[in-house]
Amino acid sequence: MQPLAGFAWVETDSMRLRPVEESDLPAMIAIHGNPATHTHNPAGTPDAAACAASLNAWRAHWDAHGFGYWAAALHEDPHAVIGFGGVALKSIRGLPSLNLYFRFAPEMWGRGLATELAGAALKAAFASLPHDVVYGITRPENLGSIRTLTRAGMERVGEVQTDVGPPSVLFSIHRDALQIDS
Ligand SMILES: CC(C)(COP(=O)(O)OP(=O)(O)OC[C@H]1O[C@@H](n2cnc3c(N)ncnc32)[C@H](O)[C@@H]1OP(=O)(O)O)[C@@H](O)C(=O)NCCC(=O)NCCS
């Protein structure tokens, strides 16, 4: 399936966001497989095989649905992947739902990049998909993630039991609540 119009190739102030590709595996292992990006993850850091399996699953999601998690690069260095994120389908409380996800290389933190990506993902989701709500799941101690979800306009709506560890916190935003910057 071809990527949906609003998801194919997205530009933000700082980044280009594109569908993940097989050639992103080294970046996936460097970023998604970096323990520094999983300090709050009760499941621990995925090894190289788990990173490859996730990348394959993310690519299959694009093929099946025409949208999914992006690979992010700065305009000034478009071939260097610095993070991953966007919206994809996920079972939340047993229902197929849209999940917002983001993970950047530690050297890229603190520059507003996750906020930019989250904003672009919500804009694309509500412009191109029928879903009225997007969710975000994170750990209560993950202040950076909570702050990013809140900056994107999401509100804390409860807790959700994930695969491992104590319940995580659940955030959501309805399409009517999204502030679209022109
Ligand atoms: C969470 C993460 C994506 C934030 O990325 P980022 O690009 O640094 O975020 P931004 O620069 O857009 O900052 C967004 C907000 O979060 C705040 N923030 C970022 N990191 C923070 C931290 N460690 N503690 C407290 N607040 C933090 C920023 O100050 C900003 O809030 P403000 O605008 O009100 O000041 C990044 O730290 C990361 O990749 N972490 C590892 C992966 C992860 O935890 N992903 C979420 C899984 S659920």
Coordinates of C-alpha atoms and ligand atoms in Angstrom, one line a residue:
M1 CA 0.0 0.0 0.0
Q2 CA 1.3 3.5 -0.9
P3 CA 1.8 5.9 2.1
L4 CA -1.3 8.1 2.7
A5 CA -0.9 11.6 1.4
G6 CA -0.5 13.3 4.8
F7 CA 2.1 10.8 6.0
A8 CA 4.4 10.2 3.0
W9 CA 7.0 12.8 3.5
V10 CA 6.5 15.4 6.2
E11 CA 8.6 18.5 6.9
T12 CA 8.7 20.3 10.3
D13 CA 10.7 23.4 11.1
S14 CA 13.8 21.3 11.9
M15 CA 13.2 17.9 10.4
R16 CA 12.2 15.6 7.5
L17 CA 10.0 12.7 8.6
R18 CA 9.7 9.7 6.2
P19 CA 8.5 6.1 6.4
V20 CA 11.0 3.8 8.0
E21 CA 13.1 1.6 5.6
E22 CA 15.2 -1.6 5.9
S23 CA 18.3 0.5 5.6
D24 CA 17.4 2.2 8.9
L25 CA 18.4 -0.9 11.0
P26 CA 21.8 0.6 12.1
A27 CA 20.1 3.8 13.3
M28 CA 17.4 1.7 14.9
I29 CA 20.0 -0.3 16.9
A30 CA 21.9 2.9 17.7
I31 CA 18.8 4.7 19.0
H32 CA 16.1 2.2 19.9
G33 CA 18.8 -0.2 21.2
N34 CA 20.5 2.5 23.3
P35 CA 20.0 1.9 27.1
A36 CA 20.0 5.7 27.6
T37 CA 16.7 5.9 25.7
H38 CA 15.1 3.2 27.9
T39 CA 15.8 4.4 31.4
H40 CA 12.1 4.3 32.3
N41 CA 11.3 1.2 30.3
P42 CA 10.4 -1.7 32.7
A43 CA 10.9 -4.1 29.7
G44 CA 14.6 -3.0 29.5
T45 CA 16.6 -2.2 26.3
P46 CA 15.8 -4.3 23.2
D47 CA 18.8 -6.1 21.7
A48 CA 19.8 -6.0 18.0
A49 CA 17.4 -8.8 17.1
A50 CA 14.5 -7.2 18.9
C51 CA 15.3 -3.9 17.1
A52 CA 15.3 -5.7 13.8
A53 CA 11.9 -7.3 14.6
S54 CA 10.4 -3.9 15.6
L55 CA 11.7 -2.3 12.4
N56 CA 10.2 -5.1 10.3
A57 CA 6.9 -4.7 12.2
W58 CA 6.9 -1.0 11.7
R59 CA 7.6 -1.4 7.9
A60 CA 4.8 -4.0 7.7
H61 CA 2.5 -1.5 9.3
W62 CA 3.2 1.0 6.6
D63 CA 2.6 -1.6 3.9
A64 CA -0.7 -2.7 5.5
H65 CA -2.1 0.7 6.5
G66 CA -0.3 3.5 4.5
F67 CA 1.0 5.1 7.7
G68 CA 3.2 4.4 10.7
Y69 CA 6.3 5.4 12.6
W70 CA 8.7 7.8 10.8
A71 CA 12.4 8.0 10.7
A72 CA 13.4 11.6 11.5
A73 CA 16.4 13.6 10.1
L74 CA 17.5 17.2 10.4
H75 CA 17.1 19.4 7.3
E76 CA 20.8 20.1 7.4
D77 CA 21.8 16.4 7.5
P78 CA 18.9 14.6 5.7
H79 CA 20.6 11.2 5.6
A80 CA 21.5 10.9 9.3
V81 CA 18.5 9.4 11.2
I82 CA 18.3 11.1 14.7
G83 CA 15.1 9.5 16.0
F84 CA 11.9 7.6 15.3
G85 CA 8.2 8.3 16.0
G86 CA 4.7 9.1 14.9
V87 CA 1.4 7.3 15.1
A88 CA 0.6 3.7 14.6
L89 CA -2.2 1.2 15.5
K90 CA -1.9 -0.4 18.9
S91 CA -4.3 -2.4 21.0
I92 CA -5.1 -0.1 24.0
R93 CA -7.4 -1.5 26.6
G94 CA -8.2 -4.2 24.0
L95 CA -9.3 -1.8 21.4
P96 CA -7.4 -1.0 18.1
S97 CA -6.3 2.6 18.8
L98 CA -3.9 5.2 17.5
N99 CA -0.7 5.4 19.6
L100 CA 1.8 8.3 19.5
Y101 CA 5.4 7.2 20.0
F102 CA 8.7 9.1 19.9
R103 CA 12.4 8.2 20.7
F104 CA 15.4 10.4 19.8
A105 CA 19.2 10.0 20.1
P106 CA 20.2 11.5 23.5
E107 CA 22.5 14.0 21.8
M108 CA 19.3 15.5 20.2
W109 CA 17.3 15.9 23.4
G110 CA 16.3 19.3 24.6
R111 CA 15.9 21.0 21.2
G112 CA 12.1 20.7 20.9
L113 CA 12.4 17.9 18.3
A114 CA 10.0 15.5 20.0
T115 CA 7.4 18.3 20.3
E116 CA 7.8 19.0 16.6
L117 CA 7.4 15.4 15.7
A118 CA 4.4 14.9 18.0
G119 CA 2.7 18.0 16.5
A120 CA 3.2 16.7 13.0
A121 CA 2.0 13.2 13.9
L122 CA -1.3 14.5 15.4
K123 CA -1.8 16.9 12.5
A124 CA -1.3 14.0 10.0
A125 CA -3.5 11.6 12.0
F126 CA -6.5 13.9 12.3
A127 CA -6.1 15.1 8.6
S128 CA -5.8 11.7 7.0
L129 CA -7.3 9.1 9.4
P130 CA -10.9 8.5 10.6
H131 CA -9.9 8.2 14.3
D132 CA -11.2 10.9 16.6
V133 CA -8.6 10.2 19.4
V134 CA -4.9 9.6 19.6
Y135 CA -3.3 8.1 22.7
G136 CA 0.1 8.2 24.4
I137 CA 1.4 5.7 26.9
T138 CA 4.3 6.4 29.1
R139 CA 5.8 5.7 32.6
P140 CA 4.8 8.0 35.4
E141 CA 8.4 8.8 36.1
N142 CA 9.2 9.7 32.5
L143 CA 8.9 13.5 32.9
G144 CA 10.3 14.2 29.4
S145 CA 7.7 12.0 27.7
I146 CA 4.9 13.4 29.9
R147 CA 6.0 16.9 29.2
T148 CA 6.1 16.2 25.4
L149 CA 2.7 14.6 25.4
T150 CA 1.3 17.6 27.4
R151 CA 3.0 20.1 25.0
A152 CA 1.3 18.3 22.1
G153 CA -2.1 19.0 23.7
M154 CA -2.7 15.7 25.3
E155 CA -4.3 15.2 28.7
R156 CA -3.8 12.4 31.3
V157 CA -6.9 10.2 31.2
G158 CA -5.9 7.3 33.4
E159 CA -3.7 4.3 33.7
V160 CA -3.2 1.2 31.4
Q161 CA -1.6 -2.1 32.1
T162 CA 1.2 -2.7 29.6
D163 CA 3.1 -6.0 29.0
V164 CA 5.7 -5.5 31.8
G165 CA 5.7 -3.8 35.2
P166 CA 3.2 -1.6 37.1
P167 CA 0.5 0.3 35.1
S168 CA 1.6 3.1 32.8
V169 CA -0.1 6.4 32.5
L170 CA -2.5 7.0 29.5
F171 CA -2.8 10.3 27.7
S172 CA -5.2 11.2 24.9
I173 CA -6.3 14.0 22.6
H174 CA -9.5 14.3 20.6
R175 CA -9.3 15.8 17.1
D176 CA -11.5 18.8 18.3
A177 CA -8.9 19.7 20.8
L178 CA -5.9 19.9 18.5
Q179 CA -4.5 23.4 18.1
I180 CA -3.3 23.6 14.5
D181 CA -0.5 26.2 14.1
S182 CA -1.0 27.7 10.6
Ligands
LIG1 C1 11.2 12.0 25.8 C2 12.0 12.6 24.7 C3 11.3 12.0 23.4 C4 11.9 14.1 24.7 O1 12.5 14.6 23.5 P1 13.0 16.1 23.4 O2 13.2 16.3 21.9 O3 14.2 16.3 24.3 O4 11.7 16.9 23.9 P2 11.5 18.4 23.6 O5 12.8 19.2 23.5 O6 10.5 18.6 22.5 O7 10.8 18.8 25.0 C5 9.5 18.7 25.3 C6 9.2 19.1 26.7 O8 9.7 18.1 27.6 C7 10.6 18.7 28.5 N1 11.6 17.7 28.8 C8 12.4 17.0 27.9 N2 13.2 16.2 28.6 C9 12.9 16.3 29.9 C10 13.3 15.6 31.1 N3 14.3 14.7 31.1 N4 12.8 16.0 32.3 C11 11.8 16.9 32.4 N5 11.3 17.6 31.3 C12 11.8 17.3 30.1 C13 11.1 19.9 27.8 O9 11.6 20.9 28.8 C14 9.9 20.4 27.1 O10 9.0 21.0 28.0 P3 8.8 22.6 27.9 O11 8.6 23.0 26.5 O12 7.6 22.9 28.7 O13 10.1 23.2 28.5 C15 13.5 12.1 24.7 O14 14.0 12.4 26.0 C16 13.7 10.7 24.4 O15 13.8 10.3 23.3 N6 13.6 9.8 25.5 C17 13.9 8.4 25.4 C18 12.7 7.7 24.8 C19 11.4 7.9 25.5 O16 11.4 7.9 26.8 N7 10.3 8.0 24.7 C20 9.0 8.0 25.3 C21 8.6 6.6 25.5 S1 7.0 6.5 26.2

